[in-house]
CSV table of C-alpha atoms in Angstrom, one decimal:
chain,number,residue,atom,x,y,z
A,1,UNK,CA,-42.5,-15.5,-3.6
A,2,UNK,CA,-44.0,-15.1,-0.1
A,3,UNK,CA,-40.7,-14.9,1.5
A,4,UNK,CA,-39.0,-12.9,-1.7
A,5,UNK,CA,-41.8,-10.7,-0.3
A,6,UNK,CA,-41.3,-10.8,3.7
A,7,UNK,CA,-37.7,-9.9,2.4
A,8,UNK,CA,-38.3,-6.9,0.5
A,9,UNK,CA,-37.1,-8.5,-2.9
A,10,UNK,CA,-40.5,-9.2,-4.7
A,11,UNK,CA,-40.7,-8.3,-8.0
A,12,UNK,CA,-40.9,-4.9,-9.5
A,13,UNK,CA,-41.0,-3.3,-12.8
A,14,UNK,CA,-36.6,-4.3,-13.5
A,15,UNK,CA,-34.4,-7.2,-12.3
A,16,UNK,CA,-32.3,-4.1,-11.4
A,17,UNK,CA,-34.6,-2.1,-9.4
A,18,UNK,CA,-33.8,-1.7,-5.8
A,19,UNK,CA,-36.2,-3.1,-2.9
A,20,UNK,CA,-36.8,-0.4,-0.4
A,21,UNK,CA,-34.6,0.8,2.1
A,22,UNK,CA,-31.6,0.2,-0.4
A,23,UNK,CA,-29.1,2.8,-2.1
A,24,UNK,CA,-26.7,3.1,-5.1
A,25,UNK,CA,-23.6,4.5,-4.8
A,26,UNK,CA,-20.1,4.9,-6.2
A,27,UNK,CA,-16.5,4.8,-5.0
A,28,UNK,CA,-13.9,7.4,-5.9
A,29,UNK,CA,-13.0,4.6,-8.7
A,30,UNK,CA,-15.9,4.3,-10.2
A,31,UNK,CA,-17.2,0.9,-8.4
A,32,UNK,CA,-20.9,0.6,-7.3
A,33,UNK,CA,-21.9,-0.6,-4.0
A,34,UNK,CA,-25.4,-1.0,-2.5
A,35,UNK,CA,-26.3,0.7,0.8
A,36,UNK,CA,-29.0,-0.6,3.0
A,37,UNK,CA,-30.3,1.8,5.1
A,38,UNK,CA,-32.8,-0.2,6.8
A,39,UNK,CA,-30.2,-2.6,8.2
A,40,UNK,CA,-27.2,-0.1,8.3
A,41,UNK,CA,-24.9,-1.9,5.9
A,42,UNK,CA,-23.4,-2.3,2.7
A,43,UNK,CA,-22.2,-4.7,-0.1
A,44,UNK,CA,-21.0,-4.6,-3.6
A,45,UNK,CA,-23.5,-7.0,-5.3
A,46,UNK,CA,-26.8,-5.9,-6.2
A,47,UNK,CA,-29.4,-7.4,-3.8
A,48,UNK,CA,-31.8,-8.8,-6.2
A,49,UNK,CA,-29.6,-9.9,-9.2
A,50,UNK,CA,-26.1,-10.4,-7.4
A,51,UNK,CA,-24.1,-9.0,-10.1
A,52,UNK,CA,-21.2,-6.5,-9.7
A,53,UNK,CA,-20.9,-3.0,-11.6
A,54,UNK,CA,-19.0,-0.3,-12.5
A,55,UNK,CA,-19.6,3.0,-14.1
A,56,UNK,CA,-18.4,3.5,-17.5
A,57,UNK,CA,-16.8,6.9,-19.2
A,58,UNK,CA,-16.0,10.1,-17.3
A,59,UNK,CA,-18.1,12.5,-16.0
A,60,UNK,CA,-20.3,14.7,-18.0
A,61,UNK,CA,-19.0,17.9,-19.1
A,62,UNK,CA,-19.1,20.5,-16.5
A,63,UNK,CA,-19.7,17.5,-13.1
A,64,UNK,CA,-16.6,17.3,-11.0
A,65,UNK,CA,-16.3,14.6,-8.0
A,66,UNK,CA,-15.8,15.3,-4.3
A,67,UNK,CA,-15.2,13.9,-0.5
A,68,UNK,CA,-17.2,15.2,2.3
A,69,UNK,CA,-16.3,15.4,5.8
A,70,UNK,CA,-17.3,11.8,6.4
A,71,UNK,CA,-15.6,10.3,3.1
A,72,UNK,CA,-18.4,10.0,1.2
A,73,UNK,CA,-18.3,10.5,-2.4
A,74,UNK,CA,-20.5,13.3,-3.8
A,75,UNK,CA,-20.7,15.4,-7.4
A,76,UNK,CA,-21.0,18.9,-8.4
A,77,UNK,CA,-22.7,19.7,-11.5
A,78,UNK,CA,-21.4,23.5,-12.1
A,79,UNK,CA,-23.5,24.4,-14.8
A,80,UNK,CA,-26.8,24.0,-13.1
A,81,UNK,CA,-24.9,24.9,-9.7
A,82,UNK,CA,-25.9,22.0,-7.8
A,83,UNK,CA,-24.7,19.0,-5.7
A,84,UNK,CA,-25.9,15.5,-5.3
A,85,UNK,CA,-24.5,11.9,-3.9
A,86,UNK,CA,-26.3,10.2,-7.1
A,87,UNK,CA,-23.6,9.3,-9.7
A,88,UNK,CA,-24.6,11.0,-12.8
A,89,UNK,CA,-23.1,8.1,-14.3
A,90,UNK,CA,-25.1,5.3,-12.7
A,91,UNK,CA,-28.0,5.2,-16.1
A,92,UNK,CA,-24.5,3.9,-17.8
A,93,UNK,CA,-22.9,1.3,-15.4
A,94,UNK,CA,-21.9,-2.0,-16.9
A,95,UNK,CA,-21.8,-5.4,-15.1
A,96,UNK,CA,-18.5,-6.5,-13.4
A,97,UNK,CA,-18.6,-10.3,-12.9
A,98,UNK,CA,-15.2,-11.5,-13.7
A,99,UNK,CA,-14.5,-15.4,-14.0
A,100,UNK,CA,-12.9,-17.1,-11.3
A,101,UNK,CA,-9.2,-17.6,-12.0
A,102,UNK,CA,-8.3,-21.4,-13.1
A,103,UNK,CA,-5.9,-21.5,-10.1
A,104,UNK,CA,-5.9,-21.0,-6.6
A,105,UNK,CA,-3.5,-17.3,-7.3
A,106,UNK,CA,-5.9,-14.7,-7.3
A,107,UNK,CA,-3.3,-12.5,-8.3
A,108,UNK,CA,0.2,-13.5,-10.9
A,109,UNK,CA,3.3,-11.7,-12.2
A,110,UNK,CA,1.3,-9.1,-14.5
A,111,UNK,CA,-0.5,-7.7,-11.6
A,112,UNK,CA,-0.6,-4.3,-10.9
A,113,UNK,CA,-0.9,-2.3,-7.7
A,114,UNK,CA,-3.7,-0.4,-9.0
A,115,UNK,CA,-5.2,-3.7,-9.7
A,116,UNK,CA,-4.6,-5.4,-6.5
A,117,UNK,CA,-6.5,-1.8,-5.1
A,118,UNK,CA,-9.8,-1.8,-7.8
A,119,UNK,CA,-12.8,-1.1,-5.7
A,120,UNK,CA,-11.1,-0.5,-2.3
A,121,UNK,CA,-11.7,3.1,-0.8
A,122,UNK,CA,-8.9,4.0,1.5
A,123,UNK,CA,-11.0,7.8,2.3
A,124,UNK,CA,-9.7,8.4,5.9
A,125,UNK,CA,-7.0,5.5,6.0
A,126,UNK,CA,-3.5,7.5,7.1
A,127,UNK,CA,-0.5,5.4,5.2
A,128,UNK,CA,3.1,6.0,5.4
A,129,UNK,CA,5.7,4.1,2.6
A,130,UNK,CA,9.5,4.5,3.2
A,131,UNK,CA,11.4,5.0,0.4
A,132,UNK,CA,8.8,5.7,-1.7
A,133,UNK,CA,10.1,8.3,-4.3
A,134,UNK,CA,11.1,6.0,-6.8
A,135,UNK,CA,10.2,1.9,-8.0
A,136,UNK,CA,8.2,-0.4,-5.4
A,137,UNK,CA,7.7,2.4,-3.0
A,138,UNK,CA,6.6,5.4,-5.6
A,139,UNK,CA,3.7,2.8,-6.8
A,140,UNK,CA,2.4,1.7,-3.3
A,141,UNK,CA,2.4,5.1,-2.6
A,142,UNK,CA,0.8,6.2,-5.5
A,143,UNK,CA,-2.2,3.6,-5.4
A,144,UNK,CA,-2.8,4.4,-1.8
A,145,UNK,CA,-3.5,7.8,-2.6
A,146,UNK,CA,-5.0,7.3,-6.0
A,147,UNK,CA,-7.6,5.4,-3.7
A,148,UNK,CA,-8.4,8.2,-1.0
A,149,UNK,CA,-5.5,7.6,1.5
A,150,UNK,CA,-3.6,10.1,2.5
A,151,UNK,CA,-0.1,8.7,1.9
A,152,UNK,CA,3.1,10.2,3.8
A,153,UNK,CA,6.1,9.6,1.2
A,154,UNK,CA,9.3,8.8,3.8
A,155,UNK,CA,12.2,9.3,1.9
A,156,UNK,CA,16.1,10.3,2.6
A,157,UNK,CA,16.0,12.5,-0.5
A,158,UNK,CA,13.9,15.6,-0.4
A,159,UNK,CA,14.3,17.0,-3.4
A,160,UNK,CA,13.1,13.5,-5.5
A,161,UNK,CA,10.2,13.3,-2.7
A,162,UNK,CA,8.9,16.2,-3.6
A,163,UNK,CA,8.8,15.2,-7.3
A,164,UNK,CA,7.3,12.2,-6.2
A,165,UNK,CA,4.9,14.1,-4.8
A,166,UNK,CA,4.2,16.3,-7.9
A,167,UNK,CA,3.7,12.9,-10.1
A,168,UNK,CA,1.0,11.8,-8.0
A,169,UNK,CA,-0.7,15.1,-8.2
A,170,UNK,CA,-0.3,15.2,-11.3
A,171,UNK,CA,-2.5,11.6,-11.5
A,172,UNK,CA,-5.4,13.6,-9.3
A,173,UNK,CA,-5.1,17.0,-7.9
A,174,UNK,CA,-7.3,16.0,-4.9
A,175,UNK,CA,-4.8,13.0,-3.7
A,176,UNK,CA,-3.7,13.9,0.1
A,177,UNK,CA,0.0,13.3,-0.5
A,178,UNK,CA,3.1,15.2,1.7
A,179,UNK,CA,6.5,14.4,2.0
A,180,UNK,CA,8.6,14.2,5.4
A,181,UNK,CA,12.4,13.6,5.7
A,182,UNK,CA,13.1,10.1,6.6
A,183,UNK,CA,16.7,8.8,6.6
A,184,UNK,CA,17.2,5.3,8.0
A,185,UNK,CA,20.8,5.1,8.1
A,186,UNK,CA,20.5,7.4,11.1
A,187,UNK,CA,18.7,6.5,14.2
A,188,UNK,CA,18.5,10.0,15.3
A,189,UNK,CA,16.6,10.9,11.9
A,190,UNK,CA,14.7,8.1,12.3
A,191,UNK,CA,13.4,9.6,15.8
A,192,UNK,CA,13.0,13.0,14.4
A,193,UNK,CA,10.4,11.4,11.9
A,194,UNK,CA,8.5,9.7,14.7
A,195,UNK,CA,8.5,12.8,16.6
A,196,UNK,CA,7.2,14.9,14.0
A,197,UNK,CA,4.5,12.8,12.7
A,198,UNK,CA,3.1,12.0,16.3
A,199,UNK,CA,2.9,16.2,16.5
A,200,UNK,CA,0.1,15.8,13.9
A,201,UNK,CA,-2.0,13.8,15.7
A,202,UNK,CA,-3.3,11.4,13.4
A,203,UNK,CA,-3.9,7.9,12.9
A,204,UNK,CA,-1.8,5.1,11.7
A,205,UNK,CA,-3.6,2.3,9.5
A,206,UNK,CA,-0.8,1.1,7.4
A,207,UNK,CA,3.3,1.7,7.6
A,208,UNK,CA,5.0,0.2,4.5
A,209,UNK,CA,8.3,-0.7,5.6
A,210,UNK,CA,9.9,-1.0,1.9
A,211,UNK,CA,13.3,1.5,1.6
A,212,UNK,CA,16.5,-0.6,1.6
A,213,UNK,CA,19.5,-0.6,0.1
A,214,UNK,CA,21.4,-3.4,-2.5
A,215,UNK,CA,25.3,-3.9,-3.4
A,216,UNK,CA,27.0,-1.3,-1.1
A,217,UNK,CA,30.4,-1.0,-0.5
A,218,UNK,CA,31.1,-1.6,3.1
A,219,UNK,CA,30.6,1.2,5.3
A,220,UNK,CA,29.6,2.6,8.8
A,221,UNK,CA,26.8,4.8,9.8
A,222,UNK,CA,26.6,7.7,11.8
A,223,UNK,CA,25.1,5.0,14.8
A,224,UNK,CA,28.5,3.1,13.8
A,225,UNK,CA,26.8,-0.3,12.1
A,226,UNK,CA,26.9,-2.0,8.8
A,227,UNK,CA,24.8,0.5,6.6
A,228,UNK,CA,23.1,-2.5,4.8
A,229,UNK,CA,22.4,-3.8,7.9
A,230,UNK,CA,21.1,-0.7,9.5
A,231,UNK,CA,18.9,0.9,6.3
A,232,UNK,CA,17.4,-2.8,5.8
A,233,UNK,CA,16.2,-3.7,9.3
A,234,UNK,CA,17.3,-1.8,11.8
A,235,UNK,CA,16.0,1.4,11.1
A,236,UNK,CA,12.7,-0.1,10.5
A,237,UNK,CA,12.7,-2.2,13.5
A,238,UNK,CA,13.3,1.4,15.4
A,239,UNK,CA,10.6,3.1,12.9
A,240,UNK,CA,8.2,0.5,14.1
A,241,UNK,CA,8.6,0.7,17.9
A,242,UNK,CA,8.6,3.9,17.8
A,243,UNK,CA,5.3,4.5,16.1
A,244,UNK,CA,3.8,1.3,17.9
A,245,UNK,CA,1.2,3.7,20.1
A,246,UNK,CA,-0.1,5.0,17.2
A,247,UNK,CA,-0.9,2.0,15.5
A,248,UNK,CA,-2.7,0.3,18.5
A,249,UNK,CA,-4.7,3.2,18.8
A,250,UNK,CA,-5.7,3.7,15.2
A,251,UNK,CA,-6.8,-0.8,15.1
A,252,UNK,CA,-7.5,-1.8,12.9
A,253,UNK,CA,-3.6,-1.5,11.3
A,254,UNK,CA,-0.8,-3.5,9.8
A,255,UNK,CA,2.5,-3.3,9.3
A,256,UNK,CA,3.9,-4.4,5.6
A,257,UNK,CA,7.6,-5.0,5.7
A,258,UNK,CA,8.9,-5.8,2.3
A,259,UNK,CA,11.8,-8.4,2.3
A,260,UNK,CA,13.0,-10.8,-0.3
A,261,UNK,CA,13.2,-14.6,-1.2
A,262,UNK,CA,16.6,-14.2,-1.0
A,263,UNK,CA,16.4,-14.8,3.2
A,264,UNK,CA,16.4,-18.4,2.2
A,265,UNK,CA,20.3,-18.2,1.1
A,266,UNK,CA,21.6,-17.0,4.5
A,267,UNK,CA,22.1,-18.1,7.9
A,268,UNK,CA,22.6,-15.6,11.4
A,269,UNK,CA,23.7,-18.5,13.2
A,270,UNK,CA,27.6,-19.4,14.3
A,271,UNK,CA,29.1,-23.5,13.5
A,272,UNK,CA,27.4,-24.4,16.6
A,273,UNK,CA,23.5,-23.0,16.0
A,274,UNK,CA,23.4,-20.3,18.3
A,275,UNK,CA,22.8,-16.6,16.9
A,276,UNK,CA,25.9,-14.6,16.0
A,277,UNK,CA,25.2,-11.2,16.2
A,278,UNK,CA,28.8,-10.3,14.6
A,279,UNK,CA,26.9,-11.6,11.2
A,280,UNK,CA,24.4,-8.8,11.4
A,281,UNK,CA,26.8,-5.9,11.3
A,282,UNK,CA,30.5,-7.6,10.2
A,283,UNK,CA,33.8,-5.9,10.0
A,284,UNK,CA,35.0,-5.1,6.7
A,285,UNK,CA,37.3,-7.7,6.1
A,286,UNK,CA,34.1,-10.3,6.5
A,287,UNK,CA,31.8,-8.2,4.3
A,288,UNK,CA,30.3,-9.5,1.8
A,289,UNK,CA,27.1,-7.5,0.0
A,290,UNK,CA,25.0,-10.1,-0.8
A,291,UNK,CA,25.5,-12.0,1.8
A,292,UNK,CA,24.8,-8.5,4.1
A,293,UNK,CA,21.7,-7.9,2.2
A,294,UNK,CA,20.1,-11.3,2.5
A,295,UNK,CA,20.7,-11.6,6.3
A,296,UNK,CA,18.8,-8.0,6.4
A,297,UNK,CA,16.0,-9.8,4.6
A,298,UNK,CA,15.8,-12.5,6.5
A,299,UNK,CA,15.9,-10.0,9.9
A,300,UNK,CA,12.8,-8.2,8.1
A,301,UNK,CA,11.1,-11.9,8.3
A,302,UNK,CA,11.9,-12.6,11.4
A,303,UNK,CA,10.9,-9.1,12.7
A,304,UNK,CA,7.9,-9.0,11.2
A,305,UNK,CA,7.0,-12.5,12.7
A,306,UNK,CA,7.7,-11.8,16.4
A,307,UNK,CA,5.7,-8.4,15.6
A,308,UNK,CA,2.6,-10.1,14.7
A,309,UNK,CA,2.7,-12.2,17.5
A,310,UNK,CA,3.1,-9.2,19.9
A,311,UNK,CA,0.7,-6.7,18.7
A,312,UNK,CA,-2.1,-9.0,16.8
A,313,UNK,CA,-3.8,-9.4,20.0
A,314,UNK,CA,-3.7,-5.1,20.3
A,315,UNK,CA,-5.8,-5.5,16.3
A,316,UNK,CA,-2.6,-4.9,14.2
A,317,UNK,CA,-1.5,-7.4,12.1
A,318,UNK,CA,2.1,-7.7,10.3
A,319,UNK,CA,3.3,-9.4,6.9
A,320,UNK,CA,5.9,-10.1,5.6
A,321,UNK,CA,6.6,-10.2,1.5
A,322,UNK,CA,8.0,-11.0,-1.5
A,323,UNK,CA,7.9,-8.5,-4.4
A,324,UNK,CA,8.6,-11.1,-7.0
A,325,UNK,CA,12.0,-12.4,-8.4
A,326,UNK,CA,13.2,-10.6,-10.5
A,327,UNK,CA,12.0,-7.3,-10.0
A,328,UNK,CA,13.1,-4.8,-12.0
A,329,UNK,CA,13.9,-1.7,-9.8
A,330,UNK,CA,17.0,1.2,-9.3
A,331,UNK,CA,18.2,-0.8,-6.5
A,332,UNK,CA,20.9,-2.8,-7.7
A,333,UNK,CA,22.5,1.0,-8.6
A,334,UNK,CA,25.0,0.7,-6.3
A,335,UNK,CA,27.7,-1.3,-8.6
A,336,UNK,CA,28.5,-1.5,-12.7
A,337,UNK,CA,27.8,-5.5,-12.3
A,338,UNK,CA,24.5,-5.3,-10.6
A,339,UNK,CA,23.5,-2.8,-13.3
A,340,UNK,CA,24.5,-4.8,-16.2
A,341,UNK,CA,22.9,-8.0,-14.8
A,342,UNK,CA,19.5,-6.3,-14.3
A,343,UNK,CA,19.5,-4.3,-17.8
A,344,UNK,CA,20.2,-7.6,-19.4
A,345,UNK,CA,17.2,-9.3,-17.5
A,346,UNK,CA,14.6,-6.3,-17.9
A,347,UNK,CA,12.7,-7.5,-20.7
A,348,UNK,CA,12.2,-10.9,-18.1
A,349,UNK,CA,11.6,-9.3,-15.1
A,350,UNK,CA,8.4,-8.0,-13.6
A,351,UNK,CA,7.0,-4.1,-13.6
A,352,UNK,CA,7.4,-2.4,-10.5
A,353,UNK,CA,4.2,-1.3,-11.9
């Protein structure tokens, strides 16, 4: 008891009472965490009982939630014509101590983004997701900014950006959500982007590389190489060095390059081992799209190796992954085939979700 004591943690009139020095608070998602003010920290387990909580039901009638300056989380009551920090809602919270899965996955198949984000407070985190109007993209994006980031939405098309944009307002009318023009296939586009974005002068914590195309017929880009080839990798690759500055300076970042298991069914090297960079961006006559698509995948792996090598020593990291087999998404569009194939397997596959 003695040391409970030299600690700050002897007993009091509730298990739940805090020692002195120490804080409740919520995140925009309803999570409590502890603040100590004494030491300057905080954690999301009570400091006497170690339990997790929540908050549970919606504000009261006539409370509305807001950011400060500095992130922080407070509330509104517009009836009485007040503000406080203190969730309203913290007499209600429940406890949030979930059982440790059987296996070593933390996460399976069923698991939603807004899932793999519960209790994570992106406020002041700058994100930007290619291709994210529609499927993998449009939910990264959304969860981002359903958590306090304010999420750039990259996309080729304006027009669906812009709805995508709309959606996720629609979810919360306080997400910090814009759309720029990004289109891949073009390396001068994918210049303008850089250009425009470094104009705002803001930070860089996490660039999704996800847009990419499936199935194409062959054809050339305005730069004159393999579209699949060039939407898939290349214009990332550019994307990436171009914006590199911006993520030293705004470390702790990470690039997230999504690629595909199917890498594993390719090679980019000739009979003899050696890389052949014909394979990358082939004529038409030795185009094939699957094979075109897999080789971009495995150049998003390889990519996204080197770049962690190179710039996790500056604090950003880079990753590589898989969105699951089987995922269910609009981008096998390209050909009647594809289409049938992936309608057929829906009810198998995995939510983009």
């Amino acid at each position: 008891m003695a040391a409970l004591r030299y600690a700050g943690l002897d007993d009091t009139d509730s298990e739940d009472e805090l020692p002195p020095g120490w804080e409740e608070r919520t995140t925009k998602d309803g999570w409590v965490y502890f603040a100590n003010h004494t030491e300057e920290k905080t954690q999301w387990e009570h400091p006497k009982t170690g339990k997790r909580k929540r908050v549970a039901g919606d504000l009261p009638y006539g409370w509305e939630q807001e950011t400060d300056e500095n992130g922080q989380v407070f509330f509104v009551d517009h009836i009485n014509k007040r503000t406080t920090y203190l969730d309203p809602r913290l007499a209600f919270t429940v406890d949030d101590n979930p059982k440790k899965p059987p296996t070593r996955q933390k996460y399976d198949g069923n698991t939603t983004a807004m899932e793999i984000l519960q209790g994570r407070d992106f406020t002041g985190k700058v994100v930007i997701v290619t291709g994210a109007n529609s499927g993998i993209g449009f939910e990264t994006a959304k969860s981002f900014a359903l958590h306090g980031a304010q999420v750039i939405l990259a996309c080729r098309n304006m027009a669906r950006a812009n709805e995508a944009v709309s959606r996720i307002l629609q979810e919360w009318h306080k997400a910090k959500v814009e759309a720029m023009t990004l289109d891949l296939a073009s390396l001068r586009s994918v210049q303008n982007f850089a250009e425009v974005f470094k104009s705002k002068n803001m930070f860089l914590h996490v660039l999704v590389c996800n847009a990419a195309v499936y199935a194409l017929p062959w054809s050339l880009t305005k730069d004159h190489l393999e579209t699949t080839f060039q939407v898939n990798h290349l214009g990332h690759f550019y994307l990436v060095q171009l914006l590199q500055d911006v993520l030293c300076r705004s470390a702790p970042a990470r690039v997230v390059v999504v690629s595909s298991e199917s890498h594993r069914f390719t090679d980019i090297n000739d009979s003899s081992g050696k890389l052949d960079l014909s394979l990358l961006s082939p004529s038409k006559e030795e185009y094939w799209a699957m094979l075109a698509y897999n080789r971009s995948k495995l150049c998003n792996i390889l990519f996204s190796n080197e770049l962690h090598c190179r710039l996790s020593p500056h604090g950003v990291t880079s990753n590589a992954v898989h969105p699951g087999n089987m995922m269910y998404s609009s981008i096998h569009h390209n050909w009647w085939v594809y289409t049938l194939l992936f309608t057929l397997a829906r009810p198998f596959t995995k939510s983009m979700m």
